Amino acid sequence: MATVQSKKSGSRLVQVANYPLDWLEERSGLVGGVRYFLFRKVPADIGWFHTLGSATLTAFIVQATTGVILAMYYKPDPNSAYESIQHITNDLTLGWLVRGMHRWGASVFIILMFFHMARVFLFSAYKYPRELNWIIGVLLLATGMFEGFTGYLLPWDQTAYWASVVGININGTAPFLGPFIAQFLRGGAEIGPDTLARFYSLHMLVLPGALFGLIGLHLYLVIRLGVSPNPWTKDGAGATRVDVAPVARSGLTRPSSRGKAE
């Protein structure tokens, strides 16, 4: 009798614990989506090279987290920027660690992106049907490098100043749009307070938003198309395309009536 009662109480606890998840799943389907993302099938012959994308994503999460912490104490003003960096490094508890992770993590993030794209190229994973994901990856690389460039000026020391001068001048040599790009980045004729404010807004608002959007689209396509097998297998990317008769289905351009399932 006691065993039966303990089983009933245990089942009630499970129901109570699962109620929030069931409520969320019924209204959003989010739980099922996360379960599919974590437990989806992948090719049996993948190896450590296929983890470079996850490593890059991890490096980006570290950069975003440490960047938010640094932004709480950084002052984007020419008279206070350098002093705020010194305050973070020398006075705050583990501030040196957070700043070091963000500073060196930026290089790790860029290097991992190059390694990941090299793996995709060498394994022919950019071919049909993953061409769009390759284009998004190129945009991610360019945006990530621009994010690193805008962050380089923020310490507002001699190295940051003259490195930014060189970088802006290089952009200014581009044909047609070069002078306009340099003028936009400087915020005037020379690097000054407006440049620091502009770089800070780009580094903290515009570029992270673009990175989050591109990463979300990139992950969606990875989940939708699946992980590409190794190129030496019969199912490798770029294999002969098999024409399949299109199947009519509902979507943005072909809506179906409410309540009907296909």
PDB file of C-alpha atoms in Angstrom:
ATOM      1  CA  MET A   1       0.000   0.000   0.000  1.00  0.00           C
ATOM      2  CA  ALA A   2       2.786   2.389   0.887  1.00  0.00           C
ATOM      3  CA  THR A   3       4.521   1.554  -2.397  1.00  0.00           C
ATOM      4  CA  VAL A   4       1.394   2.410  -4.404  1.00  0.00           C
ATOM      5  CA  GLN A   5       0.993   5.743  -2.602  1.00  0.00           C
ATOM      6  CA  SER A   6       4.656   6.647  -3.163  1.00  0.00           C
ATOM      7  CA  LYS A   7       4.279   5.901  -6.878  1.00  0.00           C
ATOM      8  CA  LYS A   8       1.167   8.084  -7.093  1.00  0.00           C
ATOM      9  CA  SER A   9       2.885  10.960  -5.278  1.00  0.00           C
ATOM     10  CA  GLY A  10       5.901  10.581  -7.541  1.00  0.00           C
ATOM     11  CA  SER A  11       3.722  10.729 -10.655  1.00  0.00           C
ATOM     12  CA  ARG A  12       1.998  13.872  -9.330  1.00  0.00           C
ATOM     13  CA  LEU A  13       5.377  15.529  -8.777  1.00  0.00           C
ATOM     14  CA  VAL A  14       6.383  14.658 -12.327  1.00  0.00           C
ATOM     15  CA  GLN A  15       3.137  16.143 -13.659  1.00  0.00           C
ATOM     16  CA  VAL A  16       3.632  19.321 -11.653  1.00  0.00           C
ATOM     17  CA  ALA A  17       7.243  19.621 -12.836  1.00  0.00           C
ATOM     18  CA  ASN A  18       6.256  19.011 -16.472  1.00  0.00           C
ATOM     19  CA  TYR A  19       3.294  21.411 -16.445  1.00  0.00           C
ATOM     20  CA  PRO A  20       5.321  24.559 -17.321  1.00  0.00           C
ATOM     21  CA  LEU A  21       7.094  22.700 -20.130  1.00  0.00           C
ATOM     22  CA  ASP A  22       3.820  21.286 -21.438  1.00  0.00           C
ATOM     23  CA  TRP A  23       2.247  24.753 -21.282  1.00  0.00           C
ATOM     24  CA  LEU A  24       5.160  26.255 -23.215  1.00  0.00           C
ATOM     25  CA  GLU A  25       5.255  23.431 -25.755  1.00  0.00           C
ATOM     26  CA  GLU A  26       1.522  23.607 -26.476  1.00  0.00           C
ATOM     27  CA  ARG A  27       1.670  27.319 -27.206  1.00  0.00           C
ATOM     28  CA  SER A  28       5.043  27.670 -28.916  1.00  0.00           C
ATOM     29  CA  GLY A  29       6.478  24.285 -29.899  1.00  0.00           C
ATOM     30  CA  LEU A  30       9.774  25.520 -28.457  1.00  0.00           C
ATOM     31  CA  VAL A  31      10.472  22.433 -26.368  1.00  0.00           C
ATOM     32  CA  GLY A  32      10.089  20.150 -29.373  1.00  0.00           C
ATOM     33  CA  GLY A  33      12.317  22.425 -31.415  1.00  0.00           C
ATOM     34  CA  VAL A  34      15.059  22.356 -28.779  1.00  0.00           C
ATOM     35  CA  ARG A  35      14.734  18.558 -28.488  1.00  0.00           C
ATOM     36  CA  TYR A  36      15.064  18.201 -32.253  1.00  0.00           C
ATOM     37  CA  PHE A  37      18.084  20.521 -32.283  1.00  0.00           C
ATOM     38  CA  LEU A  38      19.887  18.584 -29.550  1.00  0.00           C
ATOM     39  CA  PHE A  39      19.034  15.055 -30.666  1.00  0.00           C
ATOM     40  CA  ARG A  40      18.817  15.336 -34.469  1.00  0.00           C
ATOM     41  CA  LYS A  41      20.578  12.726 -36.588  1.00  0.00           C
ATOM     42  CA  VAL A  42      24.002  13.513 -38.012  1.00  0.00           C
ATOM     43  CA  PRO A  43      26.221  11.549 -40.428  1.00  0.00           C
ATOM     44  CA  ALA A  44      28.040   8.657 -38.779  1.00  0.00           C
ATOM     45  CA  ASP A  45      31.424   9.552 -40.297  1.00  0.00           C
ATOM     46  CA  ILE A  46      31.824  13.071 -38.898  1.00  0.00           C
ATOM     47  CA  GLY A  47      34.847  13.865 -36.740  1.00  0.00           C
ATOM     48  CA  TRP A  48      36.515  16.575 -34.715  1.00  0.00           C
ATOM     49  CA  PHE A  49      36.764  18.870 -37.740  1.00  0.00           C
ATOM     50  CA  HIS A  50      32.974  19.233 -37.625  1.00  0.00           C
ATOM     51  CA  THR A  51      33.174  20.764 -34.139  1.00  0.00           C
ATOM     52  CA  LEU A  52      34.861  23.953 -35.392  1.00  0.00           C
ATOM     53  CA  GLY A  53      31.463  25.590 -35.924  1.00  0.00           C
ATOM     54  CA  SER A  54      30.400  24.851 -32.346  1.00  0.00           C
ATOM     55  CA  ALA A  55      33.776  26.096 -31.092  1.00  0.00           C
ATOM     56  CA  THR A  56      33.280  29.358 -33.012  1.00  0.00           C
ATOM     57  CA  LEU A  57      29.803  29.763 -31.543  1.00  0.00           C
ATOM     58  CA  THR A  58      31.199  29.163 -28.053  1.00  0.00           C
ATOM     59  CA  ALA A  59      33.873  31.817 -28.620  1.00  0.00           C
ATOM     60  CA  PHE A  60      31.177  34.274 -29.733  1.00  0.00           C
ATOM     61  CA  ILE A  61      29.107  33.589 -26.599  1.00  0.00           C
ATOM     62  CA  VAL A  62      32.198  34.227 -24.456  1.00  0.00           C
ATOM     63  CA  GLN A  63      32.801  37.499 -26.304  1.00  0.00           C
ATOM     64  CA  ALA A  64      29.190  38.610 -25.873  1.00  0.00           C
ATOM     65  CA  THR A  65      29.168  37.766 -22.166  1.00  0.00           C
ATOM     66  CA  THR A  66      32.473  39.433 -21.321  1.00  0.00           C
ATOM     67  CA  GLY A  67      31.554  42.403 -23.521  1.00  0.00           C
ATOM     68  CA  VAL A  68      28.361  43.028 -21.547  1.00  0.00           C
ATOM     69  CA  ILE A  69      30.335  42.942 -18.287  1.00  0.00           C
ATOM     70  CA  LEU A  70      32.966  45.356 -19.619  1.00  0.00           C
ATOM     71  CA  ALA A  71      30.280  47.725 -20.928  1.00  0.00           C
ATOM     72  CA  MET A  72      28.981  48.152 -17.376  1.00  0.00           C
ATOM     73  CA  TYR A  73      32.235  49.880 -16.359  1.00  0.00           C
ATOM     74  CA  TYR A  74      33.625  51.313 -19.613  1.00  0.00           C
ATOM     75  CA  LYS A  75      33.158  55.044 -20.297  1.00  0.00           C
ATOM     76  CA  PRO A  76      33.139  55.955 -24.017  1.00  0.00           C
ATOM     77  CA  ASP A  77      34.596  59.405 -23.465  1.00  0.00           C
ATOM     78  CA  PRO A  78      38.097  60.511 -24.577  1.00  0.00           C
ATOM     79  CA  ASN A  79      38.811  61.926 -21.113  1.00  0.00           C
ATOM     80  CA  SER A  80      37.695  58.782 -19.258  1.00  0.00           C
ATOM     81  CA  ALA A  81      38.072  55.819 -21.625  1.00  0.00           C
ATOM     82  CA  TYR A  82      41.673  54.943 -20.792  1.00  0.00           C
ATOM     83  CA  GLU A  83      41.147  55.475 -17.055  1.00  0.00           C
ATOM     84  CA  SER A  84      38.058  53.239 -17.109  1.00  0.00           C
ATOM     85  CA  ILE A  85      40.080  50.478 -18.760  1.00  0.00           C
ATOM     86  CA  GLN A  86      42.747  50.797 -16.083  1.00  0.00           C
ATOM     87  CA  HIS A  87      40.039  50.718 -13.408  1.00  0.00           C
ATOM     88  CA  ILE A  88      38.600  47.506 -14.889  1.00  0.00           C
ATOM     89  CA  THR A  89      42.029  45.882 -15.089  1.00  0.00           C
ATOM     90  CA  ASN A  90      43.495  46.921 -11.743  1.00  0.00           C
ATOM     91  CA  ASP A  91      40.633  47.648  -9.348  1.00  0.00           C
ATOM     92  CA  LEU A  92      37.668  45.400 -10.138  1.00  0.00           C
ATOM     93  CA  THR A  93      37.521  41.857  -8.811  1.00  0.00           C
ATOM     94  CA  LEU A  94      38.644  39.554 -11.655  1.00  0.00           C
ATOM     95  CA  GLY A  95      38.460  42.530 -13.991  1.00  0.00           C
ATOM     96  CA  TRP A  96      41.833  41.606 -15.443  1.00  0.00           C
ATOM     97  CA  LEU A  97      40.471  38.158 -16.249  1.00  0.00           C
ATOM     98  CA  VAL A  98      37.301  39.422 -17.942  1.00  0.00           C
ATOM     99  CA  ARG A  99      39.224  41.967 -19.992  1.00  0.00           C
ATOM    100  CA  GLY A 100      41.876  39.401 -20.924  1.00  0.00           C
ATOM    101  CA  MET A 101      39.214  36.893 -22.018  1.00  0.00           C
ATOM    102  CA  HIS A 102      37.559  39.556 -24.169  1.00  0.00           C
ATOM    103  CA  ARG A 103      40.814  40.867 -25.622  1.00  0.00           C
ATOM    104  CA  TRP A 104      42.359  37.523 -26.538  1.00  0.00           C
ATOM    105  CA  GLY A 105      38.997  35.918 -27.202  1.00  0.00           C
ATOM    106  CA  ALA A 106      38.505  38.306 -30.113  1.00  0.00           C
ATOM    107  CA  SER A 107      41.544  36.811 -31.855  1.00  0.00           C
ATOM    108  CA  VAL A 108      40.395  33.285 -31.002  1.00  0.00           C
ATOM    109  CA  PHE A 109      36.963  34.048 -32.479  1.00  0.00           C
ATOM    110  CA  ILE A 110      38.411  35.299 -35.774  1.00  0.00           C
ATOM    111  CA  ILE A 111      40.894  32.395 -36.031  1.00  0.00           C
ATOM    112  CA  LEU A 112      38.163  29.823 -35.384  1.00  0.00           C
ATOM    113  CA  MET A 113      35.989  31.417 -38.070  1.00  0.00           C
ATOM    114  CA  PHE A 114      38.819  31.042 -40.593  1.00  0.00           C
ATOM    115  CA  PHE A 115      39.385  27.411 -39.536  1.00  0.00           C
ATOM    116  CA  HIS A 116      35.664  26.669 -39.776  1.00  0.00           C
ATOM    117  CA  MET A 117      35.367  28.198 -43.240  1.00  0.00           C
ATOM    118  CA  ALA A 118      38.507  26.364 -44.374  1.00  0.00           C
ATOM    119  CA  ARG A 119      36.964  23.077 -43.234  1.00  0.00           C
ATOM    120  CA  VAL A 120      33.726  23.879 -45.068  1.00  0.00           C
ATOM    121  CA  PHE A 121      35.657  24.726 -48.239  1.00  0.00           C
ATOM    122  CA  LEU A 122      37.982  21.705 -48.159  1.00  0.00           C
ATOM    123  CA  PHE A 123      35.084  19.329 -47.394  1.00  0.00           C
ATOM    124  CA  SER A 124      32.969  20.854 -50.209  1.00  0.00           C
ATOM    125  CA  ALA A 125      30.212  21.657 -47.712  1.00  0.00           C
ATOM    126  CA  TYR A 126      29.509  24.943 -49.528  1.00  0.00           C
ATOM    127  CA  LYS A 127      27.975  23.152 -52.526  1.00  0.00           C
ATOM    128  CA  TYR A 128      24.331  22.409 -53.245  1.00  0.00           C
ATOM    129  CA  PRO A 129      22.093  22.775 -51.290  1.00  0.00           C
ATOM    130  CA  ARG A 130      24.203  24.798 -48.821  1.00  0.00           C
ATOM    131  CA  GLU A 131      25.273  27.710 -51.014  1.00  0.00           C
ATOM    132  CA  LEU A 132      23.169  30.212 -49.064  1.00  0.00           C
ATOM    133  CA  ASN A 133      24.704  29.122 -45.777  1.00  0.00           C
ATOM    134  CA  TRP A 134      28.175  29.654 -47.266  1.00  0.00           C
ATOM    135  CA  ILE A 135      27.219  33.210 -48.250  1.00  0.00           C
ATOM    136  CA  ILE A 136      25.928  33.859 -44.731  1.00  0.00           C
ATOM    137  CA  GLY A 137      29.200  32.475 -43.356  1.00  0.00           C
ATOM    138  CA  VAL A 138      31.185  34.929 -45.489  1.00  0.00           C
ATOM    139  CA  LEU A 139      29.014  37.778 -44.180  1.00  0.00           C
ATOM    140  CA  LEU A 140      29.625  36.521 -40.629  1.00  0.00           C
ATOM    141  CA  LEU A 141      33.385  36.568 -41.211  1.00  0.00           C
ATOM    142  CA  ALA A 142      33.316  40.123 -42.567  1.00  0.00           C
ATOM    143  CA  THR A 143      31.044  41.332 -39.764  1.00  0.00           C
ATOM    144  CA  GLY A 144      33.175  39.623 -37.119  1.00  0.00           C
ATOM    145  CA  MET A 145      36.351  41.233 -38.436  1.00  0.00           C
ATOM    146  CA  PHE A 146      34.656  44.641 -38.514  1.00  0.00           C
ATOM    147  CA  GLU A 147      33.517  44.035 -34.925  1.00  0.00           C
ATOM    148  CA  GLY A 148      37.118  43.410 -33.912  1.00  0.00           C
ATOM    149  CA  PHE A 149      38.270  46.542 -35.739  1.00  0.00           C
ATOM    150  CA  THR A 150      35.735  48.794 -34.000  1.00  0.00           C
ATOM    151  CA  GLY A 151      36.686  47.375 -30.607  1.00  0.00           C
ATOM    152  CA  TYR A 152      40.391  48.043 -31.114  1.00  0.00           C
ATOM    153  CA  LEU A 153      39.982  51.803 -30.623  1.00  0.00           C
ATOM    154  CA  LEU A 154      38.037  51.607 -27.364  1.00  0.00           C
ATOM    155  CA  PRO A 155      41.042  51.439 -24.953  1.00  0.00           C
ATOM    156  CA  TRP A 156      41.997  54.871 -26.342  1.00  0.00           C
ATOM    157  CA  ASP A 157      45.739  54.454 -25.945  1.00  0.00           C
ATOM    158  CA  GLN A 158      48.523  55.135 -28.453  1.00  0.00           C
ATOM    159  CA  THR A 159      48.380  51.651 -29.967  1.00  0.00           C
ATOM    160  CA  ALA A 160      44.607  51.797 -30.413  1.00  0.00           C
ATOM    161  CA  TYR A 161      44.725  55.322 -31.852  1.00  0.00           C
ATOM    162  CA  TRP A 162      47.391  54.777 -34.494  1.00  0.00           C
ATOM    163  CA  ALA A 163      46.124  51.315 -35.440  1.00  0.00           C
ATOM    164  CA  SER A 164      42.701  52.857 -36.066  1.00  0.00           C
ATOM    165  CA  VAL A 165      44.322  55.646 -38.118  1.00  0.00           C
ATOM    166  CA  VAL A 166      45.990  53.040 -40.328  1.00  0.00           C
ATOM    167  CA  GLY A 167      42.809  50.959 -40.637  1.00  0.00           C
ATOM    168  CA  ILE A 168      40.632  53.930 -41.555  1.00  0.00           C
ATOM    169  CA  ASN A 169      43.189  55.158 -44.101  1.00  0.00           C
ATOM    170  CA  ILE A 170      43.276  51.707 -45.698  1.00  0.00           C
ATOM    171  CA  ASN A 171      39.488  51.762 -46.013  1.00  0.00           C
ATOM    172  CA  GLY A 172      39.759  55.237 -47.471  1.00  0.00           C
ATOM    173  CA  THR A 173      41.793  53.935 -50.425  1.00  0.00           C
ATOM    174  CA  ALA A 174      38.896  51.811 -51.690  1.00  0.00           C
ATOM    175  CA  PRO A 175      37.631  52.954 -55.123  1.00  0.00           C
ATOM    176  CA  PHE A 176      34.589  55.238 -55.289  1.00  0.00           C
ATOM    177  CA  LEU A 177      33.241  54.631 -51.752  1.00  0.00           C
ATOM    178  CA  GLY A 178      36.579  54.758 -49.924  1.00  0.00           C
ATOM    179  CA  PRO A 179      36.556  58.470 -48.949  1.00  0.00           C
ATOM    180  CA  PHE A 180      32.931  58.240 -47.794  1.00  0.00           C
ATOM    181  CA  ILE A 181      33.693  55.153 -45.684  1.00  0.00           C
ATOM    182  CA  ALA A 182      36.670  56.888 -44.048  1.00  0.00           C
ATOM    183  CA  GLN A 183      34.603  60.016 -43.387  1.00  0.00           C
ATOM    184  CA  PHE A 184      31.830  57.921 -41.848  1.00  0.00           C
ATOM    185  CA  LEU A 185      34.204  55.987 -39.594  1.00  0.00           C
ATOM    186  CA  ARG A 186      36.048  59.076 -38.384  1.00  0.00           C
ATOM    187  CA  GLY A 187      32.906  61.134 -37.878  1.00  0.00           C
ATOM    188  CA  GLY A 188      34.851  64.131 -39.111  1.00  0.00           C
ATOM    189  CA  ALA A 189      38.159  65.152 -40.636  1.00  0.00           C
ATOM    190  CA  GLU A 190      40.251  63.543 -37.875  1.00  0.00           C
ATOM    191  CA  ILE A 191      39.907  60.877 -35.212  1.00  0.00           C
ATOM    192  CA  GLY A 192      38.438  62.399 -32.081  1.00  0.00           C
ATOM    193  CA  PRO A 193      35.567  62.169 -29.597  1.00  0.00           C
ATOM    194  CA  ASP A 194      33.007  61.572 -32.360  1.00  0.00           C
ATOM    195  CA  THR A 195      35.081  58.678 -33.661  1.00  0.00           C
ATOM    196  CA  LEU A 196      35.178  57.009 -30.256  1.00  0.00           C
ATOM    197  CA  ALA A 197      31.418  57.396 -29.780  1.00  0.00           C
ATOM    198  CA  ARG A 198      30.755  56.080 -33.279  1.00  0.00           C
ATOM    199  CA  PHE A 199      33.015  53.067 -32.849  1.00  0.00           C
ATOM    200  CA  TYR A 200      31.446  52.310 -29.460  1.00  0.00           C
ATOM    201  CA  SER A 201      27.906  52.372 -30.862  1.00  0.00           C
ATOM    202  CA  LEU A 202      28.914  50.158 -33.775  1.00  0.00           C
ATOM    203  CA  HIS A 203      30.795  47.768 -31.502  1.00  0.00           C
ATOM    204  CA  MET A 204      28.067  47.487 -28.858  1.00  0.00           C
ATOM    205  CA  LEU A 205      24.799  47.831 -30.806  1.00  0.00           C
ATOM    206  CA  VAL A 206      24.885  47.582 -34.595  1.00  0.00           C
ATOM    207  CA  LEU A 207      27.422  44.841 -35.232  1.00  0.00           C
ATOM    208  CA  PRO A 208      26.396  42.514 -32.348  1.00  0.00           C
ATOM    209  CA  GLY A 209      22.796  42.738 -33.556  1.00  0.00           C
ATOM    210  CA  ALA A 210      23.903  41.825 -37.078  1.00  0.00           C
ATOM    211  CA  LEU A 211      25.997  38.945 -35.725  1.00  0.00           C
ATOM    212  CA  PHE A 212      23.119  37.568 -33.660  1.00  0.00           C
ATOM    213  CA  GLY A 213      20.789  37.723 -36.667  1.00  0.00           C
ATOM    214  CA  LEU A 214      23.259  36.098 -39.054  1.00  0.00           C
ATOM    215  CA  ILE A 215      24.172  33.389 -36.531  1.00  0.00           C
ATOM    216  CA  GLY A 216      20.491  32.599 -35.974  1.00  0.00           C
ATOM    217  CA  LEU A 217      19.902  32.277 -39.724  1.00  0.00           C
ATOM    218  CA  HIS A 218      23.092  30.241 -40.074  1.00  0.00           C
ATOM    219  CA  LEU A 219      21.992  27.783 -37.377  1.00  0.00           C
ATOM    220  CA  TYR A 220      18.505  27.543 -38.870  1.00  0.00           C
ATOM    221  CA  LEU A 221      19.947  26.497 -42.229  1.00  0.00           C
ATOM    222  CA  VAL A 222      22.299  24.011 -40.559  1.00  0.00           C
ATOM    223  CA  ILE A 223      19.330  22.406 -38.804  1.00  0.00           C
ATOM    224  CA  ARG A 224      17.142  22.511 -41.907  1.00  0.00           C
ATOM    225  CA  LEU A 225      19.721  21.112 -44.325  1.00  0.00           C
ATOM    226  CA  GLY A 226      21.597  18.921 -41.864  1.00  0.00           C
ATOM    227  CA  VAL A 227      25.316  18.412 -41.354  1.00  0.00           C
ATOM    228  CA  SER A 228      27.124  17.673 -44.599  1.00  0.00           C
ATOM    229  CA  PRO A 229      28.767  14.242 -44.858  1.00  0.00           C
ATOM    230  CA  ASN A 230      32.443  13.896 -45.678  1.00  0.00           C
ATOM    231  CA  PRO A 231      33.205  14.503 -49.377  1.00  0.00           C
ATOM    232  CA  TRP A 232      34.652  11.009 -49.931  1.00  0.00           C
ATOM    233  CA  THR A 233      31.316   9.343 -49.127  1.00  0.00           C
ATOM    234  CA  LYS A 234      28.561   8.673 -51.648  1.00  0.00           C
ATOM    235  CA  ASP A 235      26.308  11.214 -49.918  1.00  0.00           C
ATOM    236  CA  GLY A 236      28.931  13.973 -49.845  1.00  0.00           C
ATOM    237  CA  ALA A 237      28.031  17.550 -50.694  1.00  0.00           C
ATOM    238  CA  GLY A 238      28.105  18.398 -54.372  1.00  0.00           C
ATOM    239  CA  ALA A 239      26.962  14.955 -55.501  1.00  0.00           C
ATOM    240  CA  THR A 240      24.829  14.596 -58.602  1.00  0.00           C
ATOM    241  CA  ARG A 241      21.549  16.373 -58.075  1.00  0.00           C
ATOM    242  CA  VAL A 242      18.470  14.172 -58.175  1.00  0.00           C
ATOM    243  CA  ASP A 243      15.430  15.904 -59.629  1.00  0.00           C
ATOM    244  CA  VAL A 244      12.353  15.325 -57.517  1.00  0.00           C
ATOM    245  CA  ALA A 245       8.853  16.382 -58.481  1.00  0.00           C
ATOM    246  CA  PRO A 246       7.858  19.427 -56.423  1.00  0.00           C
ATOM    247  CA  VAL A 247       5.263  18.835 -53.745  1.00  0.00           C
ATOM    248  CA  ALA A 248       2.669  21.522 -53.108  1.00  0.00           C
ATOM    249  CA  ARG A 249       2.788  22.627 -49.522  1.00  0.00           C
ATOM    250  CA  SER A 250       1.593  25.540 -47.475  1.00  0.00           C
ATOM    251  CA  GLY A 251       3.870  28.439 -46.724  1.00  0.00           C
ATOM    252  CA  LEU A 252       4.236  32.174 -47.049  1.00  0.00           C
ATOM    253  CA  THR A 253       3.481  32.093 -50.775  1.00  0.00           C
ATOM    254  CA  ARG A 254       0.975  29.214 -50.678  1.00  0.00           C
ATOM    255  CA  PRO A 255      -1.160  29.559 -47.549  1.00  0.00           C
ATOM    256  CA  SER A 256      -3.583  26.852 -46.556  1.00  0.00           C
ATOM    257  CA  SER A 257      -6.899  27.166 -44.792  1.00  0.00           C
ATOM    258  CA  ARG A 258      -6.806  27.336 -41.016  1.00  0.00           C
ATOM    259  CA  GLY A 259      -7.075  23.994 -39.260  1.00  0.00           C
ATOM    260  CA  LYS A 260      -6.092  21.786 -42.208  1.00  0.00           C
ATOM    261  CA  ALA A 261      -2.958  19.715 -42.005  1.00  0.00           C
ATOM    262  CA  GLU A 262      -1.042  18.538 -45.050  1.00  0.00           C
TER     263      GLU A 262
END
